[in-house]
Amino acid sequence: MTGAHAKGRTIAVVSSKRQIRVGDVLIGGGAPVAVQTMTKTETANLPETMAQIHRVAEAGADLVRVAVPRNEDVEALKTIVRDSPIPIIADIHFNHTLAIKAIEAGAHCIRLNPGNIGGPEKVAEVVATAKQYEVPIRVGVNSGSLPKHLREMEFTDPVGALVAAAEETVALMESLDFGDFKVSMKSTSVPNTIASNRLLSQRIDYPLHLGVTEAGTKWTGSLKSAVGLGTLLADGIGDTVRISLSTFHAEEEVKVAFEILKALKLREKGPVLIACPTCGRLQFDMDSVVQEVEHRLQAYDDPIEVSVLGCAVNGIGEARHADFGITGAKDAGMIFSKGEPLKKVKTSELVDELFKEIDRYYASGKQVLRNEAEAAEATQWLSENEDLSAMTPERLAQMEKDKAAEQADTLAAEAEVAEKAFVDESSSPTAGRRFSRSA
Ligand code: SF4
């Protein structure tokens, strides 16, 4: 097992041992977790499909899947593969001929569920073509379409049934001397998705594609996916993900996927916005401010961290990691960087001034430019607005640190006294001259 590295800080990751390549994207074997989505257009509608592919690529998708249920979709696939900025996966069900044609049309990968493609002979025909064109396959099993002999088991042991179906699929691929594949097990149940992938990841070393199938609307689907996929990814399981959301805007799936990966420090994609939850101390319209900051940050690619605090009562220590931040009150607020005040500004100008500072930072080659007079004014404002008696986590941590330092000083002083009291006989003027009662 290998450790996968993303830019910036990483968490311990154990990805699949084997690696495959879809177009120019590496999957598994320590590669960063790949984000994929699926177009929601009729594939043969080229203008619509290509527009959506460009939008998802712009949002950061590494791979995109298109449904190929008809011959006209295969025809369209040729153009899509040629013009797409990211690799294309052709999604095939029930018809092995379409799978073969999709490979011949240039698809970078095909997705099929061997259980619904018409038997092992037909799977073998597809695999033979995939070998010839060196095209990988995503093989999958769905809780809703398990092979007949596992359907009884599904009622008593749904996780065991899913894993058994996946292992049978892997065995079929291996019997065809084909190893260029990744595996997915899809379930609408989050606990079953977690349990089955945990189990399968211990039994096979092929890359795993993760997804909670039919997860729901943007709200519920994002949460279910964050719990299901986030749990697995935090365990180091999963090489590629797709967030399935009931929306026609596939780019939303990509954004949610990146938020999950960013939260786990597995991928970096654009700025990270931190905002307090607000409370009764708030004195300005922070909802609008956060929305505006979030919107304007979309124009930046760098993984800069920006914090929005509703007030300065707790100081700015909680946001000391942020590259830039703002905190406001009724009439005035402050811009800060890495926990240090930069500038006091009117609350109504907080957002504009924040972005001026961010732009100055980039214009000067990522230097925080500090004007001492402005910083002093901001520090003064902060001292008037923060509540120094508030027991913030930072202040508690500082108190513990001070106490530990104090204890360390005491111990050092005691050790010094003890050392002075200790008589080193070899250097003592009375060395060798022991006195005893008998002497
Ligand atoms: S920063 Fe201020 S407004 Fe925000 S949650 Fe904390 S105390 Fe409340």
GROMACS .gro file of C-alpha atoms and ligand atoms in nm:
model
  447
    1MET     CA    1   0.000   0.000   0.000
    2THR     CA    2   0.123   0.345  -0.077
    3GLY     CA    3   0.080   0.694   0.057
    4ALA     CA    4  -0.101   0.931  -0.176
    5HIS     CA    5   0.008   1.290  -0.172
    6ALA     CA    6  -0.193   1.594  -0.251
    7LYS     CA    7  -0.057   1.946  -0.256
    8GLY     CA    8  -0.023   2.111   0.084
    9ARG     CA    9  -0.084   1.916   0.401
   10THR     CA   10  -0.180   1.554   0.362
   11ILE     CA   11  -0.351   1.300   0.578
   12ALA     CA   12  -0.234   0.941   0.597
   13VAL     CA   13  -0.368   0.780   0.285
   14VAL     CA   14  -0.370   0.419   0.182
   15SER     CA   15  -0.483   0.400  -0.176
   16SER     CA   16  -0.520   0.097  -0.396
   17LYS     CA   17  -0.193  -0.068  -0.480
   18ARG     CA   18  -0.261  -0.102  -0.850
   19GLN     CA   19  -0.279   0.192  -1.082
   20ILE     CA   20  -0.464   0.243  -1.408
   21ARG     CA   21  -0.461   0.533  -1.650
   22VAL     CA   22  -0.773   0.691  -1.799
   23GLY     CA   23  -0.653   0.923  -2.073
   24ASP     CA   24  -0.385   1.124  -1.891
   25VAL     CA   25  -0.537   1.072  -1.545
   26LEU     CA   26  -0.378   0.820  -1.310
   27ILE     CA   27  -0.612   0.631  -1.080
   28GLY     CA   28  -0.492   0.442  -0.773
   29GLY     CA   29  -0.137   0.347  -0.685
   30GLY     CA   30  -0.082   0.664  -0.484
   31ALA     CA   31  -0.228   0.911  -0.737
   32PRO     CA   32  -0.444   1.194  -0.595
   33VAL     CA   33  -0.813   1.101  -0.568
   34ALA     CA   34  -0.968   1.177  -0.908
   35VAL     CA   35  -1.295   1.368  -0.931
   36GLN     CA   36  -1.545   1.263  -1.190
   37THR     CA   37  -1.898   1.351  -1.281
   38MET     CA   38  -2.149   1.260  -1.549
   39THR     CA   39  -2.320   1.475  -1.806
   40LYS     CA   40  -2.694   1.511  -1.774
   41THR     CA   41  -2.759   1.596  -2.136
   42GLU     CA   42  -2.866   1.371  -2.420
   43THR     CA   43  -2.518   1.269  -2.532
   44ALA     CA   44  -2.597   1.302  -2.902
   45ASN     CA   45  -2.694   1.665  -2.845
   46LEU     CA   46  -2.340   1.782  -2.910
   47PRO     CA   47  -2.373   2.155  -2.834
   48GLU     CA   48  -2.538   2.088  -2.497
   49THR     CA   49  -2.310   1.799  -2.407
   50MET     CA   50  -1.992   1.983  -2.498
   51ALA     CA   51  -2.104   2.294  -2.310
   52GLN     CA   52  -2.160   2.085  -1.999
   53ILE     CA   53  -1.828   1.905  -2.037
   54HIS     CA   54  -1.651   2.241  -2.056
   55ARG     CA   55  -1.834   2.362  -1.745
   56VAL     CA   56  -1.739   2.054  -1.542
   57ALA     CA   57  -1.380   2.073  -1.662
   58GLU     CA   58  -1.374   2.440  -1.561
   59ALA     CA   59  -1.503   2.338  -1.217
   60GLY     CA   60  -1.207   2.100  -1.189
   61ALA     CA   61  -1.342   1.758  -1.292
   62ASP     CA   62  -1.062   1.519  -1.386
   63LEU     CA   63  -1.290   1.282  -1.577
   64VAL     CA   64  -1.641   1.295  -1.719
   65ARG     CA   65  -1.880   1.014  -1.803
   66VAL     CA   66  -2.141   1.027  -2.075
   67ALA     CA   67  -2.434   0.789  -2.119
   68VAL     CA   68  -2.420   0.587  -2.439
   69PRO     CA   69  -2.756   0.412  -2.476
   70ARG     CA   70  -2.796   0.446  -2.857
   71ASN     CA   71  -2.597   0.433  -3.178
   72GLU     CA   72  -2.629   0.810  -3.229
   73ASP     CA   73  -2.455   0.856  -2.893
   74VAL     CA   74  -2.164   0.644  -3.018
   75GLU     CA   75  -2.146   0.867  -3.325
   76ALA     CA   76  -2.144   1.178  -3.103
   77LEU     CA   77  -1.877   1.016  -2.886
   78LYS     CA   78  -1.619   1.048  -3.163
   79THR     CA   79  -1.653   1.427  -3.161
   80ILE     CA   80  -1.683   1.445  -2.783
   81VAL     CA   81  -1.358   1.252  -2.733
   82ARG     CA   82  -1.181   1.471  -2.988
   83ASP     CA   83  -1.299   1.802  -2.842
   84SER     CA   84  -1.319   1.733  -2.468
   85PRO     CA   85  -1.056   1.893  -2.245
   86ILE     CA   86  -1.075   1.595  -2.005
   87PRO     CA   87  -1.092   1.216  -2.059
   88ILE     CA   88  -1.428   1.065  -2.144
   89ILE     CA   89  -1.581   0.753  -1.992
   90ALA     CA   90  -1.861   0.590  -2.191
   91ASP     CA   91  -2.138   0.457  -1.970
   92ILE     CA   92  -2.290   0.140  -2.115
   93HIS     CA   93  -2.567  -0.082  -1.990
   94PHE     CA   94  -2.724  -0.397  -2.140
   95ASN     CA   95  -2.565  -0.377  -2.483
   96HIS     CA   96  -2.215  -0.515  -2.530
   97THR     CA   97  -2.209  -0.406  -2.894
   98LEU     CA   98  -2.236  -0.044  -2.786
   99ALA     CA   99  -1.948  -0.102  -2.544
  100ILE     CA  100  -1.730  -0.231  -2.828
  101LYS     CA  101  -1.833   0.058  -3.053
  102ALA     CA  102  -1.764   0.310  -2.776
  103ILE     CA  103  -1.409   0.176  -2.739
  104GLU     CA  104  -1.364   0.193  -3.116
  105ALA     CA  105  -1.500   0.551  -3.108
  106GLY     CA  106  -1.211   0.651  -2.884
  107ALA     CA  107  -1.361   0.650  -2.532
  108HIS     CA  108  -1.080   0.675  -2.276
  109CYS     CA  109  -1.259   0.427  -2.050
  110ILE     CA  110  -1.588   0.244  -2.049
  111ARG     CA  111  -1.813   0.172  -1.756
  112LEU     CA  112  -2.017  -0.143  -1.754
  113ASN     CA  113  -2.176  -0.375  -1.504
  114PRO     CA  114  -2.078  -0.725  -1.624
  115GLY     CA  115  -2.395  -0.855  -1.454
  116ASN     CA  116  -2.624  -0.679  -1.701
  117ILE     CA  117  -2.431  -0.704  -2.025
  118GLY     CA  118  -2.559  -1.047  -2.137
  119GLY     CA  119  -2.326  -1.309  -1.992
  120PRO     CA  120  -1.953  -1.382  -1.960
  121GLU     CA  121  -1.907  -1.443  -2.334
  122LYS     CA  122  -2.024  -1.093  -2.416
  123VAL     CA  123  -1.807  -0.948  -2.140
  124ALA     CA  124  -1.515  -1.140  -2.293
  125GLU     CA  125  -1.580  -0.979  -2.632
  126VAL     CA  126  -1.575  -0.633  -2.475
  127VAL     CA  127  -1.259  -0.714  -2.280
  128ALA     CA  128  -1.088  -0.838  -2.596
  129THR     CA  129  -1.160  -0.504  -2.765
  130ALA     CA  130  -1.049  -0.310  -2.454
  131LYS     CA  131  -0.719  -0.500  -2.459
  132GLN     CA  132  -0.671  -0.430  -2.827
  133TYR     CA  133  -0.731  -0.054  -2.781
  134GLU     CA  134  -0.564  -0.044  -2.438
  135VAL     CA  135  -0.875   0.107  -2.286
  136PRO     CA  136  -0.948   0.051  -1.915
  137ILE     CA  137  -1.288  -0.054  -1.786
  138ARG     CA  138  -1.475   0.043  -1.476
  139VAL     CA  139  -1.659  -0.269  -1.367
  140GLY     CA  140  -1.933  -0.225  -1.118
  141VAL     CA  141  -2.201  -0.388  -0.915
  142ASN     CA  142  -2.517  -0.216  -0.795
  143SER     CA  143  -2.725  -0.315  -0.497
  144GLY     CA  144  -3.029  -0.287  -0.721
  145SER     CA  145  -2.903  -0.525  -0.989
  146LEU     CA  146  -2.717  -0.808  -0.818
  147PRO     CA  147  -2.682  -1.144  -0.996
  148LYS     CA  148  -2.975  -1.380  -0.936
  149HIS     CA  149  -2.785  -1.618  -0.708
  150LEU     CA  150  -2.702  -1.332  -0.468
  151ARG     CA  151  -3.046  -1.177  -0.445
  152GLU     CA  152  -3.155  -1.392  -0.148
  153MET     CA  153  -2.834  -1.303   0.030
  154GLU     CA  154  -2.907  -0.936  -0.028
  155PHE     CA  155  -3.193  -0.955   0.223
  156THR     CA  156  -2.988  -1.119   0.498
  157ASP     CA  157  -2.643  -0.977   0.426
  158PRO     CA  158  -2.653  -0.686   0.179
  159VAL     CA  159  -2.288  -0.596   0.235
  160GLY     CA  160  -2.172  -0.956   0.188
  161ALA     CA  161  -2.384  -0.981  -0.129
  162LEU     CA  162  -2.232  -0.665  -0.278
  163VAL     CA  163  -1.878  -0.771  -0.197
  164ALA     CA  164  -1.939  -1.124  -0.330
  165ALA     CA  165  -2.073  -0.978  -0.656
  166ALA     CA  166  -1.770  -0.748  -0.684
  167GLU     CA  167  -1.527  -1.033  -0.617
  168GLU     CA  168  -1.698  -1.247  -0.881
  169THR     CA  169  -1.659  -0.961  -1.127
  170VAL     CA  170  -1.291  -0.928  -1.041
  171ALA     CA  171  -1.249  -1.305  -1.084
  172LEU     CA  172  -1.416  -1.284  -1.426
  173MET     CA  173  -1.179  -1.007  -1.536
  174GLU     CA  174  -0.878  -1.200  -1.410
  175SER     CA  175  -0.997  -1.516  -1.584
  176LEU     CA  176  -0.988  -1.311  -1.905
  177ASP     CA  177  -0.632  -1.209  -1.819
  178PHE     CA  178  -0.740  -0.846  -1.789
  179GLY     CA  179  -0.614  -0.623  -1.510
  180ASP     CA  180  -0.677  -0.276  -1.653
  181PHE     CA  181  -0.989  -0.201  -1.450
  182LYS     CA  182  -1.126  -0.027  -1.144
  183VAL     CA  183  -1.417  -0.148  -0.937
  184SER     CA  184  -1.724   0.023  -0.799
  185MET     CA  185  -1.992  -0.103  -0.564
  186LYS     CA  186  -2.294   0.119  -0.557
  187SER     CA  187  -2.560   0.124  -0.291
  188THR     CA  188  -2.819   0.379  -0.190
  189SER     CA  189  -2.736   0.296   0.172
  190VAL     CA  190  -2.452   0.495   0.324
  191PRO     CA  191  -2.365   0.234   0.593
  192ASN     CA  192  -2.361  -0.040   0.328
  193THR     CA  193  -2.142   0.170   0.098
  194ILE     CA  194  -1.894   0.221   0.381
  195ALA     CA  195  -1.896  -0.140   0.503
  196SER     CA  196  -1.874  -0.299   0.157
  197ASN     CA  197  -1.587  -0.078   0.041
  198ARG     CA  198  -1.398  -0.134   0.363
  199LEU     CA  199  -1.432  -0.508   0.316
  200LEU     CA  200  -1.351  -0.512  -0.055
  201SER     CA  201  -1.047  -0.287  -0.010
  202GLN     CA  202  -0.897  -0.554   0.217
  203ARG     CA  203  -0.952  -0.824  -0.043
  204ILE     CA  204  -0.849  -0.669  -0.374
  205ASP     CA  205  -0.583  -0.420  -0.473
  206TYR     CA  206  -0.752  -0.277  -0.783
  207PRO     CA  207  -0.850   0.092  -0.775
  208LEU     CA  208  -1.188   0.168  -0.622
  209HIS     CA  209  -1.441   0.415  -0.753
  210LEU     CA  210  -1.660   0.557  -0.473
  211GLY     CA  211  -2.011   0.691  -0.490
  212VAL     CA  212  -2.339   0.678  -0.305
  213THR     CA  213  -2.588   0.601  -0.577
  214GLU     CA  214  -2.901   0.817  -0.616
  215ALA     CA  215  -2.781   1.022  -0.320
  216GLY     CA  216  -3.056   1.283  -0.358
  217THR     CA  217  -3.085   1.657  -0.394
  218LYS     CA  218  -2.793   1.893  -0.367
  219TRP     CA  219  -2.856   1.928   0.007
  220THR     CA  220  -2.921   1.567   0.114
  221GLY     CA  221  -2.700   1.416  -0.155
  222SER     CA  222  -2.405   1.629  -0.054
  223LEU     CA  223  -2.445   1.534   0.310
  224LYS     CA  224  -2.488   1.163   0.240
  225SER     CA  225  -2.186   1.168   0.012
  226ALA     CA  226  -1.979   1.364   0.261
  227VAL     CA  227  -2.055   1.109   0.531
  228GLY     CA  228  -2.020   0.798   0.314
  229LEU     CA  229  -1.730   0.896   0.093
  230GLY     CA  230  -1.567   1.111   0.356
  231THR     CA  231  -1.553   0.819   0.599
  232LEU     CA  232  -1.394   0.592   0.339
  233LEU     CA  233  -1.153   0.855   0.213
  234ALA     CA  234  -1.044   0.934   0.569
  235ASP     CA  235  -0.972   0.561   0.603
  236GLY     CA  236  -0.755   0.587   0.292
  237ILE     CA  237  -1.003   0.398   0.075
  238GLY     CA  238  -1.104   0.523  -0.269
  239ASP     CA  239  -0.917   0.637  -0.577
  240THR     CA  240  -1.184   0.820  -0.770
  241VAL     CA  241  -1.517   0.970  -0.661
  242ARG     CA  242  -1.841   1.085  -0.809
  243ILE     CA  243  -2.105   1.274  -0.615
  244SER     CA  244  -2.447   1.183  -0.755
  245LEU     CA  245  -2.686   1.475  -0.718
  246SER     CA  246  -3.034   1.531  -0.856
  247THR     CA  247  -2.945   1.844  -1.046
  248PHE     CA  248  -2.899   1.921  -1.412
  249HIS     CA  249  -2.584   2.115  -1.324
  250ALA     CA  250  -2.310   1.851  -1.322
  251GLU     CA  251  -2.055   2.111  -1.214
  252GLU     CA  252  -2.231   2.119  -0.875
  253GLU     CA  253  -2.127   1.756  -0.825
  254VAL     CA  254  -1.768   1.853  -0.893
  255LYS     CA  255  -1.778   2.140  -0.646
  256VAL     CA  256  -1.916   1.914  -0.372
  257ALA     CA  257  -1.653   1.648  -0.446
  258PHE     CA  258  -1.376   1.904  -0.410
  259GLU     CA  259  -1.520   2.038  -0.084
  260ILE     CA  260  -1.505   1.683   0.059
  261LEU     CA  261  -1.150   1.629  -0.068
  262LYS     CA  262  -1.040   1.974   0.050
  263ALA     CA  263  -1.188   1.911   0.395
  264LEU     CA  264  -0.974   1.598   0.421
  265LYS     CA  265  -0.668   1.777   0.280
  266LEU     CA  266  -0.658   1.526  -0.005
  267ARG     CA  267  -0.682   1.779  -0.286
  268GLU     CA  268  -0.647   2.151  -0.316
  269LYS     CA  269  -0.875   2.345  -0.542
  270GLY     CA  270  -0.902   2.718  -0.508
  271PRO     CA  271  -0.945   2.919  -0.190
  272VAL     CA  272  -1.071   2.783   0.139
  273LEU     CA  273  -1.332   3.000   0.308
  274ILE     CA  274  -1.372   2.983   0.683
  275ALA     CA  275  -1.665   3.161   0.841
  276CYS     CA  276  -1.794   3.171   1.196
  277PRO     CA  277  -2.150   3.045   1.253
  278THR     CA  278  -2.253   3.388   1.392
  279CYS     CA  279  -2.438   3.441   1.718
  280GLY     CA  280  -2.610   3.714   1.915
  281ARG     CA  281  -2.292   3.926   1.916
  282LEU     CA  282  -2.316   3.987   1.542
  283GLN     CA  283  -2.379   4.348   1.445
  284PHE     CA  284  -2.367   4.345   1.068
  285ASP     CA  285  -2.513   4.153   0.774
  286MET     CA  286  -2.258   3.875   0.770
  287ASP     CA  287  -2.474   3.643   0.557
  288SER     CA  288  -2.440   3.875   0.258
  289VAL     CA  289  -2.074   3.942   0.332
  290VAL     CA  290  -1.989   3.569   0.339
  291GLN     CA  291  -2.182   3.508   0.020
  292GLU     CA  292  -2.006   3.792  -0.156
  293VAL     CA  293  -1.664   3.678  -0.035
  294GLU     CA  294  -1.740   3.320  -0.146
  295HIS     CA  295  -1.855   3.442  -0.485
  296ARG     CA  296  -1.554   3.667  -0.543
  297LEU     CA  297  -1.309   3.399  -0.429
  298GLN     CA  298  -1.420   3.180  -0.720
  299ALA     CA  299  -1.205   3.398  -0.943
  300TYR     CA  300  -0.889   3.274  -0.765
  301ASP     CA  301  -0.717   2.939  -0.825
  302ASP     CA  302  -0.466   2.954  -0.543
  303PRO     CA  303  -0.557   2.759  -0.225
  304ILE     CA  304  -0.553   3.076  -0.017
  305GLU     CA  305  -0.737   3.058   0.319
  306VAL     CA  306  -0.979   3.341   0.393
  307SER     CA  307  -1.167   3.385   0.718
  308VAL     CA  308  -1.479   3.584   0.800
  309LEU     CA  309  -1.545   3.644   1.170
  310GLY     CA  310  -1.871   3.799   1.282
  311CYS     CA  311  -1.711   3.997   1.562
  312ALA     CA  312  -1.382   4.058   1.734
  313VAL     CA  313  -1.500   3.973   2.084
  314ASN     CA  314  -1.287   3.659   2.081
  315GLY     CA  315  -0.998   3.831   1.913
  316ILE     CA  316  -0.873   3.691   1.584
  317GLY     CA  317  -0.674   3.402   1.725
  318GLU     CA  318  -0.919   3.143   1.593
  319ALA     CA  319  -0.839   3.262   1.243
  320ARG     CA  320  -0.467   3.294   1.289
  321HIS     CA  321  -0.398   3.035   1.017
  322ALA     CA  322  -0.597   3.231   0.758
  323ASP     CA  323  -0.395   3.408   0.492
  324PHE     CA  324  -0.647   3.691   0.509
  325GLY     CA  325  -0.955   3.760   0.710
  326ILE     CA  326  -1.211   4.017   0.808
  327THR     CA  327  -1.399   4.080   1.126
  328GLY     CA  328  -1.665   4.342   1.160
  329ALA     CA  329  -1.884   4.533   1.398
  330LYS     CA  330  -2.166   4.785   1.347
  331ASP     CA  331  -1.973   5.064   1.180
  332ALA     CA  332  -1.616   4.948   1.146
  333GLY     CA  333  -1.421   4.629   1.100
  334MET     CA  334  -1.073   4.511   1.034
  335ILE     CA  335  -0.867   4.323   0.777
  336PHE     CA  336  -0.610   4.085   0.918
  337SER     CA  337  -0.350   3.842   0.792
  338LYS     CA  338  -0.212   3.538   0.978
  339GLY     CA  339  -0.363   3.666   1.301
  340GLU     CA  340  -0.206   4.015   1.270
  341PRO     CA  341  -0.420   4.329   1.221
  342LEU     CA  342  -0.362   4.501   0.886
  343LYS     CA  343  -0.613   4.777   0.850
  344LYS     CA  344  -0.929   4.922   1.005
  345VAL     CA  345  -1.208   4.988   0.751
  346LYS     CA  346  -1.576   5.081   0.740
  347THR     CA  347  -1.798   4.773   0.767
  348SER     CA  348  -1.955   4.860   0.432
  349GLU     CA  349  -1.609   4.847   0.269
  350LEU     CA  350  -1.485   4.529   0.434
  351VAL     CA  351  -1.523   4.305   0.131
  352ASP     CA  352  -1.376   4.548  -0.121
  353GLU     CA  353  -1.080   4.622   0.104
  354LEU     CA  354  -1.025   4.251   0.170
  355PHE     CA  355  -0.996   4.184  -0.201
  356LYS     CA  356  -0.770   4.485  -0.251
  357GLU     CA  357  -0.534   4.331   0.006
  358ILE     CA  358  -0.558   3.988  -0.158
  359ASP     CA  359  -0.482   4.138  -0.500
  360ARG     CA  360  -0.189   4.338  -0.358
  361TYR     CA  361  -0.059   4.013  -0.206
  362TYR     CA  362  -0.055   3.842  -0.546
  363ALA     CA  363   0.075   4.148  -0.729
  364SER     CA  364   0.375   4.158  -0.494
  365GLY     CA  365   0.460   3.790  -0.539
  366LYS     CA  366   0.267   3.666  -0.235
  367GLN     CA  367   0.397   3.922   0.011
  368VAL     CA  368   0.166   4.062   0.277
  369LEU     CA  369   0.220   4.437   0.250
  370ARG     CA  370   0.183   4.600   0.590
  371ASN     CA  371   0.143   4.972   0.651
  372GLU     CA  372   0.255   5.023   1.012
  373ALA     CA  373   0.027   5.323   1.077
  374GLU     CA  374  -0.278   5.139   0.943
  375ALA     CA  375  -0.183   4.823   1.132
  376ALA     CA  376  -0.152   5.026   1.455
  377GLU     CA  377  -0.496   5.178   1.401
  378ALA     CA  378  -0.640   4.829   1.342
  379THR     CA  379  -0.467   4.695   1.654
  380GLN     CA  380  -0.620   4.981   1.853
  381TRP     CA  381  -0.966   4.899   1.712
  382LEU     CA  382  -0.916   4.534   1.800
  383SER     CA  383  -0.821   4.615   2.159
  384GLU     CA  384  -1.138   4.823   2.193
  385ASN     CA  385  -1.358   4.549   2.053
  386GLU     CA  386  -1.223   4.223   2.183
  387ASP     CA  387  -1.323   4.086   2.521
  388LEU     CA  388  -0.999   4.000   2.692
  389SER     CA  389  -1.181   3.805   2.961
  390ALA     CA  390  -1.338   3.566   2.710
  391MET     CA  391  -1.194   3.217   2.749
  392THR     CA  392  -1.134   3.141   2.384
  393PRO     CA  393  -0.962   2.814   2.289
  394GLU     CA  394  -0.654   3.018   2.198
  395ARG     CA  395  -0.643   3.191   2.533
  396LEU     CA  396  -0.696   2.859   2.715
  397ALA     CA  397  -0.417   2.706   2.506
  398GLN     CA  398  -0.193   3.004   2.582
  399MET     CA  399  -0.270   2.973   2.955
  400GLU     CA  400  -0.181   2.603   2.943
  401LYS     CA  401   0.137   2.685   2.753
  402ASP     CA  402   0.231   2.955   3.006
  403LYS     CA  403   0.159   2.716   3.293
  404ALA     CA  404   0.370   2.443   3.133
  405ALA     CA  405   0.655   2.692   3.079
  406GLU     CA  406   0.625   2.803   3.442
  407GLN     CA  407   0.639   2.439   3.558
  408ALA     CA  408   0.938   2.375   3.333
  409ASP     CA  409   1.116   2.680   3.486
  410THR     CA  410   1.043   2.553   3.837
  411LEU     CA  411   1.172   2.206   3.752
  412ALA     CA  412   1.485   2.356   3.595
  413ALA     CA  413   1.548   2.568   3.904
  414GLU     CA  414   1.502   2.264   4.130
  415ALA     CA  415   1.737   2.060   3.915
  416GLU     CA  416   1.998   2.335   3.939
  417VAL     CA  417   1.972   2.339   4.317
  418ALA     CA  418   1.996   1.958   4.328
  419GLU     CA  419   2.300   1.967   4.102
  420LYS     CA  420   2.476   2.216   4.327
  421ALA     CA  421   2.396   1.998   4.630
  422PHE     CA  422   2.543   1.691   4.462
  423VAL     CA  423   2.909   1.628   4.559
  424ASP     CA  424   3.117   1.490   4.279
  425GLU     CA  425   3.373   1.299   4.478
  426SER     CA  426   3.627   1.283   4.200
  427SER     CA  427   3.658   1.661   4.203
  428SER     CA  428   3.592   1.714   4.568
  429PRO     CA  429   3.877   1.854   4.775
  430THR     CA  430   3.805   1.573   5.016
  431ALA     CA  431   3.814   1.303   4.747
  432GLY     CA  432   3.952   0.982   4.886
  433ARG     CA  433   3.938   1.113   5.239
  434ARG     CA  434   3.639   0.936   5.372
  435PHE     CA  435   3.549   0.991   5.727
  436SER     CA  436   3.396   0.715   5.931
  437ARG     CA  437   3.328   0.653   6.290
  438SER     CA  438   3.605   0.396   6.289
  439ALA     CA  439   3.861   0.638   6.149
  440SF4     S1  440  -1.696   3.535   1.590
  440SF4    FE1  441  -1.839   3.663   1.708
  440SF4     S2  442  -2.029   3.655   1.593
  440SF4    FE2  443  -1.906   3.486   1.519
  440SF4     S3  444  -1.974   3.314   1.645
  440SF4    FE3  445  -1.791   3.400   1.743
  440SF4     S4  446  -1.872   3.542   1.895
  440SF4    FE4  447  -2.043   3.500   1.751
   0.00000   0.00000   0.00000
